[in-house]
Structures are given as structure tokens and as C-alpha cells.
């Protein structure tokens, strides 16, 4: 299962705990393209919102949630801290910014993409960012560091970041040890700003906000019909339907998107960890809303190299990269032949098989077909 770290402040953290939900915001934006093909938003704003939709769409029921409390000197929070651990209780949903958003007056900010959570293994104290990311007394190799969170800090990523399974195991142990491995009992909690602790409360609050499904297919199809790029929409759609697309039920143990793989801007569009019998399979996916082109494996090679150095030593797995792009109609063209030749050279160089999947859109439906080469 995937672990998701949600960024909160001293005020929102209290209500996340009291009402058992987590969420991310989008400033003053209103989502006007949910289940419709049109929008009045600027394309950059729309794509930013699609990134948040992709983030919330990777979350599955049963996943883990950890909160990161932001530093605030004025409130006595001298450094950021990680608190946990909670379990995801619902798929991601929309509570739009239309003046009726649940708890907005108390949160003092709009959080339009939300999930419901429940206690899993809740500890009183938080672990400081320095302890989690900088202290290396038990680190024997650079690949054991919490790179997902380090990259998030360096790049200022969005407020919902996934961490790998081995990163969660390390962070969980740090959180446990900070509270002498003794979790809190009960199901009702709040945040004490004075002590900076999660504490139990007798008050039971019911989350009664709107739970509207997030649907972006109509907008994706509209952009496709206009000949516009829709890579952000495609990523969100695939994350929402990943089990169906890959003919898998419950054997994905980890789902990530925009997975940082370097201090530059390199990010793996989607990355999966799958269980196949007793074997684990790591699946980095490169997405293109356009046709695949000659030279595309240069980027995939960077992903493979990073995974071999930083991921596989901590989580030994078979490596199966995937390229997903728009259907190439002319399979006899010289450009297609060059692409196939490049894919075959990539396989020989890396001693693996790059899967090549094309998508087609017909009658307002998207289908995915693997190309044998």
C-alpha cells in the first residue's frame, strides 16, 4: 500500500484530526470542468489543478496517511514535524470552492480535493524534519535516505506527496520511537498547539461535507477533439483506472505519480510496484498524449538508471518499464520503424523488455493495447 504525506499548518491540522479527513487546496479556484468538456480557466491553472487531481487519484482505500506540520515561528513551531499514522477510508472526492465547502470557515483556506481517514497507529509526538531527512546516524548508504521527501522539499512540490514503502517503514519507526512505541487509544483526536502533540478528546465530530466523485474524462475528450495536448488529463485518468487498464485487481502494492528521480526536474509520470506470486515488479511508466517518437528512450533510460541506484537496493524487484502513447496509424512508416529499432536497442542495452502500449479514442471511449515488437 502507498503512504501519502499531506502538508498541513497549525490550524488545519486540528480540523483534519477532529473530522478525520485530509485534503489539498487550489487557492481561490473553482473546478468548472468536473464531468463537463469546457472550462473558463487558463490552461496553466487547469493543468495545475489536474496535477492535484492526479495526486488525489493515486490514493486507494487502505493506504496510509502521515501529516507534515509546517514550520511557523510565530506559533512556536520552530521546525516542521511528521505525525501519524492514519488509514485512508475513501477514494478521493471533490468539495468545490463555491461558498458551501465543508469547514472552510474554520480551515481558513479552500481544500477542494479530499479523502476520509481513520486512525491506524496514532502517536502523540511528531518527528522533526531534521530527524527524518538530515540525521544520518543509522544511514549506511545514500539510497536509504528519504529521497521522496527531500525532493519535495527541494522542488516545492504539491501538498500531497507519496513516499515509497521502505521510506514509510523508516519514517514509521522514527514516529513510533518518538512516543516510546506506545500509540494513543481511541478514535477521537485533536491537536494541542501549546505542546505540539496529538491528544485524545471526548468529542466526536462527524464529517458531513459533500462527497462528489472526480470525473475528468469529458474534459480529456474535448481537448483531444480540438487537437490540444492532454497529458495531465491522461495521467489522472490512468491513475483513476490503473487496475482496469493493467488487468489487475488488488496486487498493486504501491502507486506513485510525478515520482522525482533526481535533483533536476526529472519525474516519472507514473510508477507502480506490483506483486506477481512471490516476485515484486517495479513498473515506471512514461506517458505521452502524442505519438511516440524517435529519441523517447533517452528519458526512460534516466528513469531506469535512477531506479537501479536508489529504489532497487531497498526494494529488490524485477524492472519492467512501460511507454504509453497515442496510436501510430501508419505502422509502415520510416519513423515508426526507427522507433521500434530504438526500443529494441534499449532492451538489449538494459537486458530487459520495455512494454509499448498505445491508446486509442473512439466513440468517447479510451482503450489501451500493447504492441508486440
Short mmCIF file of N, CA and C in Angstrom, two decimals, residues 40-209:
data_model
loop_
_atom_site.label_atom_id
_atom_site.label_comp_id
_atom_site.label_asym_id
_atom_site.label_seq_id
_atom_site.Cartn_x
_atom_site.Cartn_y
_atom_site.Cartn_z
N UNK A 40 -13.48 27.68 -18.11
CA UNK A 40 -13.11 29.08 -18.27
C UNK A 40 -11.74 29.38 -17.66
N UNK A 41 -11.09 28.34 -17.16
CA UNK A 41 -9.80 28.53 -16.51
C UNK A 41 -8.68 28.65 -17.54
N UNK A 42 -7.64 29.40 -17.18
CA UNK A 42 -6.43 29.47 -18.01
C UNK A 42 -5.81 28.08 -18.06
N UNK A 43 -5.19 27.74 -19.20
CA UNK A 43 -4.68 26.37 -19.36
C UNK A 43 -3.65 26.02 -18.29
N UNK A 44 -2.83 27.00 -17.86
CA UNK A 44 -1.83 26.72 -16.83
C UNK A 44 -2.51 26.41 -15.49
N UNK A 45 -3.57 27.15 -15.18
CA UNK A 45 -4.33 26.88 -13.96
C UNK A 45 -4.99 25.51 -14.02
N UNK A 46 -5.56 25.20 -15.18
CA UNK A 46 -6.21 23.90 -15.36
C UNK A 46 -5.21 22.77 -15.16
N UNK A 47 -4.03 22.89 -15.77
CA UNK A 47 -3.04 21.82 -15.64
C UNK A 47 -2.55 21.69 -14.21
N UNK A 48 -2.44 22.81 -13.50
CA UNK A 48 -2.05 22.75 -12.09
C UNK A 48 -3.10 21.99 -11.28
N UNK A 49 -4.37 22.25 -11.57
CA UNK A 49 -5.44 21.55 -10.88
C UNK A 49 -5.46 20.07 -11.26
N UNK A 50 -5.14 19.77 -12.53
CA UNK A 50 -5.07 18.36 -12.95
C UNK A 50 -3.96 17.63 -12.21
N UNK A 51 -2.86 18.34 -11.91
CA UNK A 51 -1.81 17.73 -11.11
C UNK A 51 -2.32 17.33 -9.74
N UNK A 52 -3.12 18.19 -9.12
CA UNK A 52 -3.70 17.87 -7.82
C UNK A 52 -4.70 16.73 -7.93
N UNK A 53 -5.45 16.71 -9.03
CA UNK A 53 -6.40 15.61 -9.24
C UNK A 53 -5.64 14.29 -9.39
N UNK A 54 -4.53 14.32 -10.12
CA UNK A 54 -3.72 13.11 -10.26
C UNK A 54 -3.21 12.66 -8.89
N UNK A 55 -2.77 13.61 -8.07
CA UNK A 55 -2.28 13.28 -6.73
C UNK A 55 -3.34 12.56 -5.91
N UNK A 56 -4.56 13.11 -5.92
CA UNK A 56 -5.61 12.52 -5.10
C UNK A 56 -6.12 11.22 -5.72
N UNK A 57 -5.97 11.09 -7.06
CA UNK A 57 -6.46 9.90 -7.76
C UNK A 57 -5.60 8.68 -7.55
N UNK A 58 -4.34 8.86 -7.13
CA UNK A 58 -3.49 7.70 -6.87
C UNK A 58 -3.84 7.02 -5.55
N UNK A 59 -4.61 7.68 -4.71
CA UNK A 59 -4.89 7.18 -3.36
C UNK A 59 -5.94 6.08 -3.43
N UNK A 60 -5.69 5.00 -2.70
CA UNK A 60 -6.60 3.86 -2.63
C UNK A 60 -7.02 3.64 -1.17
N UNK A 61 -8.24 3.09 -1.01
CA UNK A 61 -8.71 2.75 0.34
C UNK A 61 -7.75 1.74 0.96
N UNK A 62 -7.38 2.01 2.20
CA UNK A 62 -6.43 1.15 2.91
C UNK A 62 -5.02 1.67 2.90
N UNK A 63 -4.74 2.71 2.09
CA UNK A 63 -3.41 3.32 2.08
C UNK A 63 -3.15 4.03 3.42
N UNK A 64 -1.91 4.43 3.61
CA UNK A 64 -1.52 5.14 4.83
C UNK A 64 -1.44 6.64 4.59
N UNK A 65 -1.69 7.41 5.65
CA UNK A 65 -1.55 8.87 5.62
C UNK A 65 -0.69 9.32 6.80
N UNK A 66 0.29 10.16 6.49
CA UNK A 66 1.09 10.85 7.51
C UNK A 66 0.95 12.35 7.25
N UNK A 67 0.84 13.12 8.32
CA UNK A 67 0.74 14.58 8.18
C UNK A 67 2.09 15.22 8.44
N UNK A 68 2.40 16.22 7.63
CA UNK A 68 3.60 17.03 7.87
C UNK A 68 3.14 18.42 8.30
N UNK A 69 3.45 18.78 9.53
CA UNK A 69 3.08 20.09 10.08
C UNK A 69 4.15 21.11 9.73
N UNK A 70 3.75 22.17 9.04
CA UNK A 70 4.70 23.16 8.58
C UNK A 70 5.25 24.01 9.71
N UNK A 71 6.46 24.44 9.52
CA UNK A 71 7.13 25.35 10.46
C UNK A 71 6.37 26.67 10.54
N UNK A 72 6.26 27.22 11.77
CA UNK A 72 5.63 28.53 11.97
C UNK A 72 6.20 29.14 13.25
N UNK A 73 7.21 30.01 13.08
CA UNK A 73 7.89 30.59 14.24
C UNK A 73 6.93 31.38 15.12
N UNK A 74 5.96 32.05 14.50
CA UNK A 74 5.05 32.90 15.27
C UNK A 74 4.15 32.09 16.19
N UNK A 75 3.94 30.80 15.86
CA UNK A 75 3.12 29.94 16.70
C UNK A 75 3.96 28.98 17.53
N UNK A 76 5.27 29.18 17.54
CA UNK A 76 6.15 28.34 18.34
C UNK A 76 6.53 27.03 17.70
N UNK A 77 6.19 26.84 16.43
CA UNK A 77 6.57 25.62 15.72
C UNK A 77 7.88 25.92 15.00
N UNK A 78 8.98 25.62 15.65
CA UNK A 78 10.29 26.04 15.16
C UNK A 78 10.83 25.21 14.00
N UNK A 79 10.27 24.03 13.82
CA UNK A 79 10.65 23.21 12.67
C UNK A 79 9.50 22.28 12.32
N UNK A 80 9.44 21.89 11.03
CA UNK A 80 8.37 21.02 10.59
C UNK A 80 8.45 19.65 11.23
N UNK A 81 7.28 18.99 11.38
CA UNK A 81 7.23 17.68 12.02
C UNK A 81 6.28 16.75 11.29
N UNK A 82 6.58 15.44 11.34
CA UNK A 82 5.75 14.40 10.76
C UNK A 82 4.95 13.72 11.86
N UNK A 83 3.64 13.55 11.62
CA UNK A 83 2.76 12.91 12.59
C UNK A 83 1.97 11.79 11.92
N UNK A 84 1.67 10.75 12.66
CA UNK A 84 0.87 9.66 12.09
C UNK A 84 0.57 8.60 13.13
N UNK A 85 -0.10 7.55 12.67
CA UNK A 85 -0.30 7.15 11.29
C UNK A 85 -1.79 6.89 11.12
N UNK A 86 -2.35 7.22 9.94
CA UNK A 86 -3.76 7.08 9.68
C UNK A 86 -3.97 6.21 8.44
N UNK A 87 -5.21 5.72 8.29
CA UNK A 87 -5.55 4.85 7.16
C UNK A 87 -6.61 5.54 6.30
N UNK A 88 -6.47 5.41 4.98
CA UNK A 88 -7.43 6.00 4.05
C UNK A 88 -8.73 5.22 4.08
N UNK A 89 -9.84 5.96 4.17
CA UNK A 89 -11.16 5.35 4.31
C UNK A 89 -12.03 5.53 3.07
N UNK A 90 -11.64 6.44 2.17
CA UNK A 90 -12.45 6.71 0.97
C UNK A 90 -11.54 7.01 -0.21
N UNK A 91 -12.08 6.90 -1.40
CA UNK A 91 -11.37 7.40 -2.57
C UNK A 91 -11.44 8.93 -2.57
N UNK A 92 -10.59 9.54 -3.37
CA UNK A 92 -10.57 10.99 -3.43
C UNK A 92 -11.88 11.55 -3.96
N UNK A 93 -12.30 12.69 -3.41
CA UNK A 93 -13.54 13.32 -3.85
C UNK A 93 -13.37 14.83 -3.90
N UNK A 94 -14.38 15.49 -4.47
CA UNK A 94 -14.36 16.93 -4.69
C UNK A 94 -15.36 17.62 -3.77
N UNK A 95 -14.92 18.68 -3.10
CA UNK A 95 -15.82 19.59 -2.38
C UNK A 95 -15.47 20.98 -2.89
N UNK A 96 -16.22 21.43 -3.87
CA UNK A 96 -15.82 22.60 -4.65
C UNK A 96 -15.82 23.89 -3.86
N UNK A 97 -15.08 24.83 -4.37
CA UNK A 97 -14.92 26.14 -3.73
C UNK A 97 -16.03 27.08 -4.23
N UNK A 98 -17.24 26.86 -3.69
CA UNK A 98 -18.40 27.63 -4.14
C UNK A 98 -19.14 28.31 -2.99
N UNK A 99 -18.46 28.46 -1.85
CA UNK A 99 -19.09 29.07 -0.69
C UNK A 99 -19.78 28.08 0.21
N UNK A 100 -19.92 26.84 -0.22
CA UNK A 100 -20.58 25.81 0.57
C UNK A 100 -19.61 24.73 1.03
N UNK A 101 -18.33 24.95 0.86
CA UNK A 101 -17.33 23.94 1.19
C UNK A 101 -17.31 23.67 2.69
N UNK A 102 -17.33 22.39 3.05
CA UNK A 102 -17.41 21.97 4.44
C UNK A 102 -16.17 22.41 5.21
N UNK A 103 -16.37 23.11 6.33
CA UNK A 103 -15.33 23.54 7.27
C UNK A 103 -14.44 24.67 6.74
N UNK A 104 -14.76 25.27 5.61
CA UNK A 104 -13.87 26.29 5.06
C UNK A 104 -13.72 27.47 6.00
N UNK A 105 -14.79 27.82 6.73
CA UNK A 105 -14.70 28.96 7.65
C UNK A 105 -13.72 28.68 8.78
N UNK A 106 -13.59 27.42 9.18
CA UNK A 106 -12.66 27.07 10.26
C UNK A 106 -11.25 26.81 9.71
N UNK A 107 -11.19 26.17 8.56
CA UNK A 107 -9.88 25.91 7.96
C UNK A 107 -9.19 27.19 7.51
N UNK A 108 -10.00 28.17 7.13
CA UNK A 108 -9.50 29.46 6.64
C UNK A 108 -8.73 29.30 5.33
N UNK A 109 -9.04 28.26 4.60
CA UNK A 109 -8.49 28.05 3.26
C UNK A 109 -9.35 27.01 2.55
N UNK A 110 -9.27 27.01 1.23
CA UNK A 110 -10.06 26.08 0.44
C UNK A 110 -9.26 24.79 0.20
N UNK A 111 -9.85 23.66 0.58
CA UNK A 111 -9.28 22.34 0.31
C UNK A 111 -10.32 21.58 -0.52
N UNK A 112 -10.15 21.60 -1.83
CA UNK A 112 -11.21 21.06 -2.69
C UNK A 112 -11.07 19.58 -2.99
N UNK A 113 -9.87 19.03 -2.86
CA UNK A 113 -9.64 17.60 -3.11
C UNK A 113 -9.40 16.92 -1.77
N UNK A 114 -10.26 15.96 -1.42
CA UNK A 114 -10.23 15.42 -0.07
C UNK A 114 -10.36 13.89 -0.06
N UNK A 115 -9.95 13.31 1.07
CA UNK A 115 -10.20 11.90 1.37
C UNK A 115 -10.63 11.81 2.83
N UNK A 116 -11.36 10.77 3.16
CA UNK A 116 -11.68 10.48 4.56
C UNK A 116 -10.64 9.51 5.10
N UNK A 117 -10.32 9.64 6.37
CA UNK A 117 -9.32 8.78 7.00
C UNK A 117 -9.85 8.24 8.32
N UNK A 118 -9.12 7.31 8.89
CA UNK A 118 -9.44 6.77 10.21
C UNK A 118 -8.13 6.45 10.92
N UNK A 119 -8.15 6.37 12.24
CA UNK A 119 -6.91 6.08 12.97
C UNK A 119 -6.38 4.69 12.62
N UNK A 120 -5.08 4.60 12.48
CA UNK A 120 -4.43 3.31 12.27
C UNK A 120 -3.48 3.02 13.42
N UNK A 121 -2.51 3.90 13.59
CA UNK A 121 -1.47 3.72 14.61
C UNK A 121 -1.02 5.14 15.00
N UNK A 122 -1.83 5.81 15.80
CA UNK A 122 -1.65 7.24 16.05
C UNK A 122 -0.77 7.46 17.28
N UNK A 123 0.28 8.26 17.10
CA UNK A 123 1.22 8.55 18.18
C UNK A 123 1.16 10.03 18.55
N UNK A 124 1.46 10.28 19.81
CA UNK A 124 1.33 11.63 20.36
C UNK A 124 2.28 12.62 19.72
N UNK A 125 3.53 12.24 19.60
CA UNK A 125 4.57 13.19 19.21
C UNK A 125 4.91 13.10 17.73
N UNK A 126 5.39 14.22 17.22
CA UNK A 126 5.85 14.25 15.85
C UNK A 126 7.36 14.11 15.76
N UNK A 127 7.84 13.73 14.59
CA UNK A 127 9.27 13.62 14.32
C UNK A 127 9.69 14.82 13.50
N UNK A 128 10.75 15.50 13.92
CA UNK A 128 11.16 16.71 13.23
C UNK A 128 11.71 16.40 11.84
N UNK A 129 11.61 17.38 10.99
CA UNK A 129 12.14 17.24 9.64
C UNK A 129 13.63 16.93 9.67
N UNK A 130 14.34 17.54 10.58
CA UNK A 130 15.78 17.28 10.68
C UNK A 130 16.05 15.82 11.02
N UNK A 131 15.30 15.27 11.98
CA UNK A 131 15.49 13.87 12.35
C UNK A 131 15.19 12.93 11.19
N UNK A 132 14.16 13.26 10.42
CA UNK A 132 13.73 12.37 9.34
C UNK A 132 14.59 12.50 8.09
N UNK A 133 15.01 13.73 7.76
CA UNK A 133 15.66 13.96 6.47
C UNK A 133 17.16 14.21 6.56
N UNK A 134 17.64 14.73 7.67
CA UNK A 134 19.03 15.15 7.74
C UNK A 134 19.92 14.27 8.61
N UNK A 135 19.35 13.72 9.68
CA UNK A 135 20.16 12.90 10.58
C UNK A 135 20.51 11.57 9.90
N UNK A 136 21.78 11.21 9.89
CA UNK A 136 22.21 10.04 9.13
C UNK A 136 22.93 9.01 10.01
N UNK A 137 22.69 9.03 11.31
CA UNK A 137 23.42 8.12 12.19
C UNK A 137 23.11 6.65 11.91
N UNK A 138 21.91 6.35 11.36
CA UNK A 138 21.57 4.97 11.04
C UNK A 138 21.51 4.73 9.54
N UNK A 139 22.05 5.68 8.77
CA UNK A 139 22.06 5.57 7.32
C UNK A 139 23.41 5.01 6.87
N UNK A 140 23.40 3.91 6.14
CA UNK A 140 24.63 3.28 5.70
C UNK A 140 24.93 3.53 4.23
N UNK A 141 23.94 4.02 3.49
CA UNK A 141 24.12 4.29 2.06
C UNK A 141 23.19 5.43 1.66
N UNK A 142 23.58 6.27 0.71
CA UNK A 142 22.71 7.38 0.29
C UNK A 142 21.33 6.93 -0.17
N UNK A 143 21.23 5.71 -0.73
CA UNK A 143 19.92 5.30 -1.23
C UNK A 143 18.93 4.97 -0.11
N UNK A 144 19.38 4.99 1.16
CA UNK A 144 18.48 4.73 2.28
C UNK A 144 17.82 6.00 2.81
N UNK A 145 18.21 7.14 2.29
CA UNK A 145 17.63 8.40 2.73
C UNK A 145 16.22 8.55 2.16
N UNK A 146 15.42 9.44 2.78
CA UNK A 146 14.02 9.62 2.38
C UNK A 146 13.96 10.59 1.20
N UNK A 147 14.39 10.10 0.04
CA UNK A 147 14.55 10.98 -1.12
C UNK A 147 13.24 11.56 -1.60
N UNK A 148 12.13 10.85 -1.47
CA UNK A 148 10.85 11.40 -1.91
C UNK A 148 10.54 12.70 -1.20
N UNK A 149 10.82 12.75 0.10
CA UNK A 149 10.56 13.95 0.87
C UNK A 149 11.64 15.01 0.67
N UNK A 150 12.87 14.57 0.48
CA UNK A 150 13.95 15.52 0.20
C UNK A 150 13.69 16.23 -1.12
N UNK A 151 13.29 15.49 -2.14
CA UNK A 151 12.98 16.10 -3.44
C UNK A 151 11.80 17.05 -3.31
N UNK A 152 10.79 16.66 -2.52
CA UNK A 152 9.64 17.53 -2.33
C UNK A 152 10.06 18.86 -1.72
N UNK A 153 10.97 18.79 -0.75
CA UNK A 153 11.45 20.00 -0.09
C UNK A 153 12.24 20.86 -1.06
N UNK A 154 13.10 20.24 -1.86
CA UNK A 154 13.94 20.99 -2.80
C UNK A 154 13.11 21.65 -3.90
N UNK A 155 12.07 20.96 -4.35
CA UNK A 155 11.33 21.45 -5.51
C UNK A 155 10.04 22.16 -5.16
N UNK A 156 9.66 22.15 -3.90
CA UNK A 156 8.42 22.80 -3.51
C UNK A 156 7.20 22.14 -4.14
N UNK A 157 7.15 20.82 -4.10
CA UNK A 157 6.06 20.09 -4.74
C UNK A 157 4.73 20.35 -4.05
N UNK A 158 3.67 19.77 -4.61
CA UNK A 158 2.33 20.00 -4.09
C UNK A 158 2.15 19.39 -2.70
N UNK A 159 1.00 19.67 -2.10
CA UNK A 159 0.78 19.32 -0.70
C UNK A 159 0.36 17.91 -0.42
N UNK A 160 0.50 17.01 -1.38
CA UNK A 160 0.17 15.59 -1.19
C UNK A 160 1.24 14.79 -1.92
N UNK A 161 2.17 14.26 -1.15
CA UNK A 161 3.33 13.57 -1.72
C UNK A 161 3.35 12.12 -1.27
N UNK A 162 3.56 11.18 -2.22
CA UNK A 162 3.68 9.78 -1.82
C UNK A 162 5.14 9.49 -1.46
N UNK A 163 5.34 8.52 -0.56
CA UNK A 163 6.67 8.03 -0.26
C UNK A 163 6.69 6.53 -0.51
N UNK A 164 7.88 5.99 -0.76
CA UNK A 164 7.99 4.57 -1.09
C UNK A 164 7.75 3.71 0.16
N UNK A 165 7.60 2.42 -0.07
CA UNK A 165 7.32 1.50 1.03
C UNK A 165 8.46 1.49 2.04
N UNK A 166 9.70 1.44 1.57
CA UNK A 166 10.82 1.40 2.52
C UNK A 166 11.01 2.75 3.21
N UNK A 167 10.64 3.86 2.54
CA UNK A 167 10.69 5.17 3.20
C UNK A 167 9.66 5.24 4.31
N UNK A 168 8.47 4.70 4.05
CA UNK A 168 7.44 4.66 5.09
C UNK A 168 7.89 3.85 6.29
N UNK A 169 8.51 2.72 6.05
CA UNK A 169 8.94 1.87 7.16
C UNK A 169 9.95 2.59 8.05
N UNK A 170 10.84 3.34 7.43
CA UNK A 170 11.80 4.11 8.22
C UNK A 170 11.12 5.24 8.98
N UNK A 171 10.24 5.99 8.30
CA UNK A 171 9.56 7.11 8.95
C UNK A 171 8.62 6.61 10.05
N UNK A 172 7.95 5.50 9.82
CA UNK A 172 7.07 4.93 10.84
C UNK A 172 7.85 4.59 12.09
N UNK A 173 9.03 3.99 11.94
CA UNK A 173 9.81 3.63 13.11
C UNK A 173 10.27 4.86 13.88
N UNK A 174 10.63 5.92 13.16
CA UNK A 174 11.02 7.16 13.83
C UNK A 174 9.86 7.74 14.63
N UNK A 175 8.65 7.72 14.04
CA UNK A 175 7.47 8.24 14.74
C UNK A 175 7.16 7.39 15.97
N UNK A 176 7.26 6.07 15.82
CA UNK A 176 6.99 5.17 16.95
C UNK A 176 7.96 5.43 18.10
N UNK A 177 9.24 5.54 17.78
CA UNK A 177 10.25 5.72 18.82
C UNK A 177 10.10 7.05 19.52
N UNK A 178 9.63 8.08 18.82
CA UNK A 178 9.46 9.39 19.43
C UNK A 178 8.42 9.35 20.55
N UNK A 179 7.46 8.39 20.48
CA UNK A 179 6.44 8.22 21.52
C UNK A 179 6.61 6.91 22.27
N UNK A 180 7.86 6.44 22.34
CA UNK A 180 8.19 5.20 23.08
C UNK A 180 7.39 4.00 22.58
N UNK A 181 7.04 4.02 21.29
CA UNK A 181 6.34 2.91 20.64
C UNK A 181 4.97 2.63 21.24
N UNK A 182 4.39 3.61 21.92
CA UNK A 182 3.07 3.44 22.54
C UNK A 182 2.05 4.32 21.82
N UNK A 183 1.14 3.74 21.04
CA UNK A 183 0.14 4.54 20.32
C UNK A 183 -0.97 5.00 21.25
N UNK A 184 -1.68 6.03 20.81
CA UNK A 184 -2.85 6.50 21.53
C UNK A 184 -4.00 5.52 21.35
N UNK A 185 -4.88 5.47 22.35
CA UNK A 185 -6.06 4.61 22.30
C UNK A 185 -7.27 5.46 21.95
N UNK A 186 -8.22 4.89 21.25
CA UNK A 186 -9.44 5.61 20.92
C UNK A 186 -9.45 6.07 19.48
N UNK A 187 -10.47 6.85 19.14
CA UNK A 187 -10.65 7.27 17.75
C UNK A 187 -10.91 8.75 17.59
N UNK A 188 -10.93 9.51 18.70
CA UNK A 188 -11.20 10.95 18.63
C UNK A 188 -9.96 11.72 19.07
N UNK A 189 -9.47 12.59 18.17
CA UNK A 189 -8.22 13.29 18.44
C UNK A 189 -8.33 14.76 18.07
N UNK A 190 -7.40 15.55 18.62
CA UNK A 190 -7.24 16.93 18.23
C UNK A 190 -5.76 17.28 18.36
N UNK A 191 -5.41 18.50 18.00
CA UNK A 191 -4.01 18.93 18.07
C UNK A 191 -3.86 20.01 19.13
N UNK A 192 -2.93 19.79 20.07
CA UNK A 192 -2.63 20.78 21.11
C UNK A 192 -1.46 21.62 20.63
N UNK A 193 -1.72 22.86 20.26
CA UNK A 193 -0.68 23.73 19.71
C UNK A 193 0.39 24.04 20.75
N UNK A 194 0.00 24.17 22.01
CA UNK A 194 0.96 24.52 23.07
C UNK A 194 2.02 23.43 23.23
N UNK A 195 1.59 22.17 23.27
CA UNK A 195 2.55 21.07 23.45
C UNK A 195 3.01 20.47 22.12
N UNK A 196 2.34 20.87 21.03
CA UNK A 196 2.61 20.34 19.69
C UNK A 196 2.47 18.82 19.68
N UNK A 197 1.35 18.37 20.24
CA UNK A 197 1.09 16.93 20.33
C UNK A 197 -0.32 16.61 19.84
N UNK A 198 -0.47 15.40 19.31
CA UNK A 198 -1.80 14.86 19.07
C UNK A 198 -2.33 14.34 20.40
N UNK A 199 -3.53 14.74 20.77
CA UNK A 199 -4.10 14.31 22.05
C UNK A 199 -5.50 13.75 21.82
N UNK A 200 -5.91 12.90 22.74
CA UNK A 200 -7.25 12.35 22.67
C UNK A 200 -8.27 13.36 23.16
N UNK A 201 -9.48 13.24 22.65
CA UNK A 201 -10.58 14.10 23.08
C UNK A 201 -11.84 13.26 23.19
N UNK A 202 -12.77 13.71 24.02
CA UNK A 202 -14.04 13.01 24.18
C UNK A 202 -15.03 13.39 23.10
N UNK A 203 -14.79 14.50 22.44
CA UNK A 203 -15.73 14.99 21.44
C UNK A 203 -15.61 14.18 20.15
N UNK A 204 -16.75 13.76 19.62
CA UNK A 204 -16.80 13.01 18.38
C UNK A 204 -17.45 13.86 17.30
N UNK A 205 -16.70 14.22 16.27
CA UNK A 205 -17.21 15.06 15.20
C UNK A 205 -17.47 14.21 13.95
N UNK A 206 -18.56 14.47 13.29
CA UNK A 206 -18.94 13.72 12.10
C UNK A 206 -18.64 14.54 10.86
N UNK A 207 -17.92 13.96 9.92
CA UNK A 207 -17.68 14.64 8.65
C UNK A 207 -18.95 14.55 7.82
N UNK A 208 -19.56 15.70 7.51
CA UNK A 208 -20.84 15.72 6.80
C UNK A 208 -20.80 16.58 5.55
N UNK A 209 -19.60 16.74 4.97
CA UNK A 209 -19.48 17.54 3.76
C UNK A 209 -19.88 16.76 2.51
#
